[in-house]
């Protein structure tokens, strides 16, 4: 019985002493790198981070300070500065660290030449991984709800600034327009004189009298007369 109790206590001591039973505290260097990585991942969901490196002034003893606060000054590119607030020898100090992020990111490119004002669909896109250097890449969700603001050549990487809201009404096409007359909603067919996205005010022309009216785009080939 005593032998069994001794073995049980020995096993318990082994478990308590095992490294797996203790949470490993990050070093200051690891904490800074993790902070930079997490901030970028929060902004760029499709980012795959390979490595984070940073440099500080030579007199800053990173591992012997107490970090109080960290803040990245910008997330627009893979390089930048981190503002570090810390305590050292009872003094509250601040420093800037320069860093570089090595990563790849999901991007989308044009499968063929795309004309200006063309609504974008999934069959026009191909997915690629490219080295991350700066932001501005368009997400798939944004692309599929947009039209091209500029003409794009085949294999062009699609950026946010190349897009505008999808065109729901096109110039010279017939549209269904609703108007309220004496509390009664009347629906008629008009010809659009302008392209329009959701919420755009566009000009319309009646088919019988060529009268020009204005309306707000409410859907695909749908307009509400105002």
mmCIF file of C-alpha atoms in Angstrom:
data_model
loop_
_atom_site.group_PDB
_atom_site.id
_atom_site.type_symbol
_atom_site.label_atom_id
_atom_site.label_comp_id
_atom_site.label_asym_id
_atom_site.label_seq_id
_atom_site.Cartn_x
_atom_site.Cartn_y
_atom_site.Cartn_z
ATOM 1 C CA UNK A 1 0.000 0.000 0.000
ATOM 2 C CA UNK A 2 2.798 2.403 0.945
ATOM 3 C CA UNK A 3 4.665 1.478 -2.239
ATOM 4 C CA UNK A 4 1.545 2.263 -4.305
ATOM 5 C CA UNK A 5 1.113 5.615 -2.537
ATOM 6 C CA UNK A 6 4.778 6.490 -3.140
ATOM 7 C CA UNK A 7 4.484 5.708 -6.856
ATOM 8 C CA UNK A 8 1.298 7.793 -7.156
ATOM 9 C CA UNK A 9 2.931 10.777 -5.472
ATOM 10 C CA UNK A 10 5.993 10.416 -7.699
ATOM 11 C CA UNK A 11 3.813 10.399 -10.814
ATOM 12 C CA UNK A 12 1.932 13.497 -9.609
ATOM 13 C CA UNK A 13 5.215 15.335 -9.020
ATOM 14 C CA UNK A 14 6.330 14.379 -12.531
ATOM 15 C CA UNK A 15 3.154 15.842 -14.040
ATOM 16 C CA UNK A 16 3.525 19.086 -12.103
ATOM 17 C CA UNK A 17 7.140 19.418 -13.180
ATOM 18 C CA UNK A 18 6.396 18.636 -16.833
ATOM 19 C CA UNK A 19 6.888 21.630 -19.209
ATOM 20 C CA UNK A 20 3.533 20.904 -20.863
ATOM 21 C CA UNK A 21 1.715 21.776 -17.645
ATOM 22 C CA UNK A 22 3.045 25.336 -17.628
ATOM 23 C CA UNK A 23 2.085 28.087 -20.060
ATOM 24 C CA UNK A 24 5.130 29.438 -21.840
ATOM 25 C CA UNK A 25 5.529 33.200 -21.516
ATOM 26 C CA UNK A 26 6.595 34.992 -24.666
ATOM 27 C CA UNK A 27 9.795 36.987 -24.629
ATOM 28 C CA UNK A 28 9.539 40.695 -25.443
ATOM 29 C CA UNK A 29 10.934 40.057 -28.916
ATOM 30 C CA UNK A 30 8.340 37.338 -29.530
ATOM 31 C CA UNK A 31 5.554 39.552 -28.141
ATOM 32 C CA UNK A 32 6.451 42.412 -30.484
ATOM 33 C CA UNK A 33 6.564 40.117 -33.516
ATOM 34 C CA UNK A 34 3.247 38.508 -32.546
ATOM 35 C CA UNK A 35 1.609 41.916 -32.093
ATOM 36 C CA UNK A 36 2.716 43.045 -35.566
ATOM 37 C CA UNK A 37 1.557 39.783 -37.137
ATOM 38 C CA UNK A 38 -1.865 39.877 -35.442
ATOM 39 C CA UNK A 39 -2.523 43.491 -36.453
ATOM 40 C CA UNK A 40 -1.891 42.654 -40.109
ATOM 41 C CA UNK A 41 -3.999 39.488 -39.961
ATOM 42 C CA UNK A 42 -6.897 41.485 -38.512
ATOM 43 C CA UNK A 43 -6.770 43.870 -41.469
ATOM 44 C CA UNK A 44 -5.873 41.417 -44.244
ATOM 45 C CA UNK A 45 -7.775 38.151 -43.682
ATOM 46 C CA UNK A 46 -6.140 36.364 -46.640
ATOM 47 C CA UNK A 47 -2.596 37.171 -45.540
ATOM 48 C CA UNK A 48 -0.129 34.340 -44.900
ATOM 49 C CA UNK A 49 2.712 35.639 -42.753
ATOM 50 C CA UNK A 50 6.087 33.924 -43.097
ATOM 51 C CA UNK A 51 8.306 36.095 -40.917
ATOM 52 C CA UNK A 52 8.412 39.373 -38.989
ATOM 53 C CA UNK A 53 11.683 41.170 -38.359
ATOM 54 C CA UNK A 54 12.310 44.472 -36.603
ATOM 55 C CA UNK A 55 15.169 46.669 -35.509
ATOM 56 C CA UNK A 56 15.635 49.076 -32.615
ATOM 57 C CA UNK A 57 18.351 51.474 -31.551
ATOM 58 C CA UNK A 58 21.374 49.582 -30.263
ATOM 59 C CA UNK A 59 21.110 50.961 -26.716
ATOM 60 C CA UNK A 60 17.567 49.629 -26.202
ATOM 61 C CA UNK A 61 17.751 46.411 -24.175
ATOM 62 C CA UNK A 62 14.506 44.841 -25.413
ATOM 63 C CA UNK A 63 14.451 41.872 -23.059
ATOM 64 C CA UNK A 64 14.955 43.967 -19.919
ATOM 65 C CA UNK A 65 12.089 46.411 -20.335
ATOM 66 C CA UNK A 66 8.442 46.110 -19.332
ATOM 67 C CA UNK A 67 6.219 46.699 -22.354
ATOM 68 C CA UNK A 68 3.233 48.920 -21.528
ATOM 69 C CA UNK A 69 1.735 49.587 -24.944
ATOM 70 C CA UNK A 70 2.359 48.986 -28.661
ATOM 71 C CA UNK A 71 0.849 50.661 -31.712
ATOM 72 C CA UNK A 72 1.539 50.326 -35.436
ATOM 73 C CA UNK A 73 1.620 53.704 -37.156
ATOM 74 C CA UNK A 74 0.341 52.330 -40.490
ATOM 75 C CA UNK A 75 -0.730 49.045 -42.110
ATOM 76 C CA UNK A 76 -0.568 50.218 -45.718
ATOM 77 C CA UNK A 77 2.558 48.257 -46.657
ATOM 78 C CA UNK A 78 4.753 45.426 -45.415
ATOM 79 C CA UNK A 79 7.190 47.852 -43.782
ATOM 80 C CA UNK A 80 6.574 50.469 -41.148
ATOM 81 C CA UNK A 81 7.085 51.628 -37.589
ATOM 82 C CA UNK A 82 5.799 50.411 -34.253
ATOM 83 C CA UNK A 83 5.447 52.879 -31.399
ATOM 84 C CA UNK A 84 6.610 51.205 -28.188
ATOM 85 C CA UNK A 85 5.804 52.507 -24.707
ATOM 86 C CA UNK A 86 7.665 50.807 -21.866
ATOM 87 C CA UNK A 87 9.075 51.172 -18.381
ATOM 88 C CA UNK A 88 12.770 50.816 -17.604
ATOM 89 C CA UNK A 89 14.468 51.550 -14.279
ATOM 90 C CA UNK A 90 11.339 53.286 -12.936
ATOM 91 C CA UNK A 91 11.079 55.574 -15.979
ATOM 92 C CA UNK A 92 8.285 55.580 -18.594
ATOM 93 C CA UNK A 93 9.811 55.827 -22.065
ATOM 94 C CA UNK A 94 8.824 55.600 -25.736
ATOM 95 C CA UNK A 95 10.661 54.367 -28.815
ATOM 96 C CA UNK A 96 9.967 53.633 -32.475
ATOM 97 C CA UNK A 97 10.917 50.269 -33.962
ATOM 98 C CA UNK A 98 11.158 49.727 -37.714
ATOM 99 C CA UNK A 99 9.840 46.393 -38.992
ATOM 100 C CA UNK A 100 9.436 44.305 -42.136
ATOM 101 C CA UNK A 101 6.719 41.725 -42.716
ATOM 102 C CA UNK A 102 7.399 38.854 -45.126
ATOM 103 C CA UNK A 103 4.081 37.449 -46.350
ATOM 104 C CA UNK A 104 1.958 36.375 -49.290
ATOM 105 C CA UNK A 105 -1.625 37.426 -49.930
ATOM 106 C CA UNK A 106 -4.557 36.194 -51.995
ATOM 107 C CA UNK A 107 -5.264 38.360 -55.031
ATOM 108 C CA UNK A 108 -7.428 38.193 -58.134
ATOM 109 C CA UNK A 109 -6.415 38.939 -61.702
ATOM 110 C CA UNK A 110 -8.323 39.334 -64.951
ATOM 111 C CA UNK A 111 -8.601 36.174 -67.063
ATOM 112 C CA UNK A 112 -9.073 38.286 -70.185
ATOM 113 C CA UNK A 113 -9.140 41.923 -71.236
ATOM 114 C CA UNK A 114 -11.966 43.692 -69.387
ATOM 115 C CA UNK A 115 -13.576 46.821 -70.769
ATOM 116 C CA UNK A 116 -14.546 49.918 -68.832
ATOM 117 C CA UNK A 117 -17.990 49.734 -67.156
ATOM 118 C CA UNK A 118 -18.128 45.940 -67.415
ATOM 119 C CA UNK A 119 -19.826 44.188 -64.503
ATOM 120 C CA UNK A 120 -17.428 41.657 -63.003
ATOM 121 C CA UNK A 121 -18.297 37.980 -62.551
ATOM 122 C CA UNK A 122 -16.398 34.984 -61.184
ATOM 123 C CA UNK A 123 -15.665 33.609 -64.672
ATOM 124 C CA UNK A 124 -13.558 36.731 -65.342
ATOM 125 C CA UNK A 125 -11.280 36.090 -62.347
ATOM 126 C CA UNK A 126 -8.384 33.824 -61.491
ATOM 127 C CA UNK A 127 -6.973 33.532 -57.974
ATOM 128 C CA UNK A 128 -3.247 33.932 -57.308
ATOM 129 C CA UNK A 129 -0.931 34.252 -54.312
ATOM 130 C CA UNK A 130 1.475 37.171 -54.589
ATOM 131 C CA UNK A 131 4.120 38.654 -52.272
ATOM 132 C CA UNK A 132 2.493 41.212 -49.986
ATOM 133 C CA UNK A 133 3.994 44.671 -50.353
ATOM 134 C CA UNK A 134 1.074 47.061 -49.908
ATOM 135 C CA UNK A 135 -2.684 47.133 -49.436
ATOM 136 C CA UNK A 136 -5.351 48.068 -51.950
ATOM 137 C CA UNK A 137 -6.034 44.586 -53.315
ATOM 138 C CA UNK A 138 -9.716 43.999 -54.015
ATOM 139 C CA UNK A 139 -11.460 41.139 -52.212
ATOM 140 C CA UNK A 140 -13.546 38.652 -54.173
ATOM 141 C CA UNK A 141 -16.743 39.885 -52.529
ATOM 142 C CA UNK A 142 -16.062 43.474 -53.548
ATOM 143 C CA UNK A 143 -15.113 42.501 -57.097
ATOM 144 C CA UNK A 144 -18.308 40.504 -57.654
ATOM 145 C CA UNK A 145 -20.449 43.470 -56.584
ATOM 146 C CA UNK A 146 -18.588 45.926 -58.802
ATOM 147 C CA UNK A 147 -18.002 47.122 -62.338
ATOM 148 C CA UNK A 148 -14.670 48.107 -63.843
ATOM 149 C CA UNK A 149 -13.880 51.796 -63.458
ATOM 150 C CA UNK A 150 -11.040 51.456 -65.970
ATOM 151 C CA UNK A 151 -10.151 49.058 -68.766
ATOM 152 C CA UNK A 152 -8.005 46.139 -67.563
ATOM 153 C CA UNK A 153 -5.656 44.018 -69.601
ATOM 154 C CA UNK A 154 -5.474 40.251 -69.176
ATOM 155 C CA UNK A 155 -3.541 39.218 -66.009
ATOM 156 C CA UNK A 156 -3.993 42.640 -64.372
ATOM 157 C CA UNK A 157 -4.107 42.346 -60.568
ATOM 158 C CA UNK A 158 -7.425 43.911 -59.544
ATOM 159 C CA UNK A 159 -7.196 46.758 -57.013
ATOM 160 C CA UNK A 160 -9.898 48.582 -55.055
ATOM 161 C CA UNK A 161 -9.312 51.798 -56.995
ATOM 162 C CA UNK A 162 -10.120 50.048 -60.305
ATOM 163 C CA UNK A 163 -13.702 49.331 -59.220
ATOM 164 C CA UNK A 164 -17.014 51.107 -58.855
ATOM 165 C CA UNK A 165 -20.520 49.891 -57.916
ATOM 166 C CA UNK A 166 -22.041 47.384 -60.346
ATOM 167 C CA UNK A 167 -24.082 48.920 -63.158
ATOM 168 C CA UNK A 168 -27.742 47.898 -62.839
ATOM 169 C CA UNK A 169 -29.169 50.087 -65.595
ATOM 170 C CA UNK A 170 -27.411 50.691 -68.905
ATOM 171 C CA UNK A 171 -27.831 53.563 -71.317
ATOM 172 C CA UNK A 172 -30.328 52.946 -74.166
ATOM 173 C CA UNK A 173 -31.772 49.843 -72.482
ATOM 174 C CA UNK A 174 -35.451 49.560 -71.540
ATOM 175 C CA UNK A 175 -36.236 49.804 -67.836
ATOM 176 C CA UNK A 176 -39.304 49.366 -65.691
ATOM 177 C CA UNK A 177 -40.075 52.599 -63.836
ATOM 178 C CA UNK A 178 -42.575 53.142 -61.044
ATOM 179 C CA UNK A 179 -44.234 56.408 -60.125
ATOM 180 C CA UNK A 180 -46.977 57.366 -57.679
ATOM 181 C CA UNK A 181 -49.996 59.197 -59.126
ATOM 182 C CA UNK A 182 -52.669 60.207 -56.622
ATOM 183 C CA UNK A 183 -51.550 57.505 -54.227
ATOM 184 C CA UNK A 184 -51.650 54.834 -56.939
ATOM 185 C CA UNK A 185 -48.392 53.238 -58.085
ATOM 186 C CA UNK A 186 -48.097 53.189 -61.863
ATOM 187 C CA UNK A 187 -45.450 51.114 -63.641
ATOM 188 C CA UNK A 188 -44.293 52.015 -67.148
ATOM 189 C CA UNK A 189 -41.473 51.218 -69.542
ATOM 190 C CA UNK A 190 -38.857 53.887 -70.239
ATOM 191 C CA UNK A 191 -35.562 54.082 -72.068
ATOM 192 C CA UNK A 192 -32.513 54.818 -69.911
ATOM 193 C CA UNK A 193 -30.386 57.737 -71.085
ATOM 194 C CA UNK A 194 -27.545 57.010 -68.643
ATOM 195 C CA UNK A 195 -25.804 54.141 -66.905
ATOM 196 C CA UNK A 196 -26.734 53.801 -63.250
ATOM 197 C CA UNK A 197 -25.725 51.888 -60.118
ATOM 198 C CA UNK A 198 -27.917 51.321 -57.061
ATOM 199 C CA UNK A 199 -29.142 54.679 -55.747
ATOM 200 C CA UNK A 200 -27.964 56.713 -58.751
ATOM 201 C CA UNK A 201 -30.237 59.407 -60.162
ATOM 202 C CA UNK A 202 -30.478 58.951 -63.945
ATOM 203 C CA UNK A 203 -32.386 60.456 -66.855
ATOM 204 C CA UNK A 204 -35.131 58.486 -68.607
ATOM 205 C CA UNK A 205 -37.173 59.051 -71.746
ATOM 206 C CA UNK A 206 -40.765 57.999 -72.329
ATOM 207 C CA UNK A 207 -41.304 55.755 -75.354
ATOM 208 C CA UNK A 208 -44.371 57.542 -76.700
ATOM 209 C CA UNK A 209 -43.738 61.267 -76.197
ATOM 210 C CA UNK A 210 -39.947 61.426 -75.749
ATOM 211 C CA UNK A 211 -40.472 63.279 -72.464
ATOM 212 C CA UNK A 212 -37.378 63.380 -70.229
ATOM 213 C CA UNK A 213 -37.799 62.405 -66.570
ATOM 214 C CA UNK A 214 -35.477 61.532 -63.704
ATOM 215 C CA UNK A 215 -35.498 58.476 -61.485
ATOM 216 C CA UNK A 216 -33.474 56.594 -58.890
ATOM 217 C CA UNK A 217 -32.079 53.145 -59.671
ATOM 218 C CA UNK A 218 -33.600 50.603 -57.249
ATOM 219 C CA UNK A 219 -32.511 47.317 -58.865
ATOM 220 C CA UNK A 220 -31.512 45.656 -62.113
ATOM 221 C CA UNK A 221 -33.412 47.568 -64.838
ATOM 222 C CA UNK A 222 -35.670 49.037 -62.142
ATOM 223 C CA UNK A 223 -36.158 52.760 -61.515
ATOM 224 C CA UNK A 224 -38.384 54.852 -59.277
ATOM 225 C CA UNK A 225 -39.482 58.158 -60.813
ATOM 226 C CA UNK A 226 -38.743 61.184 -58.601
#
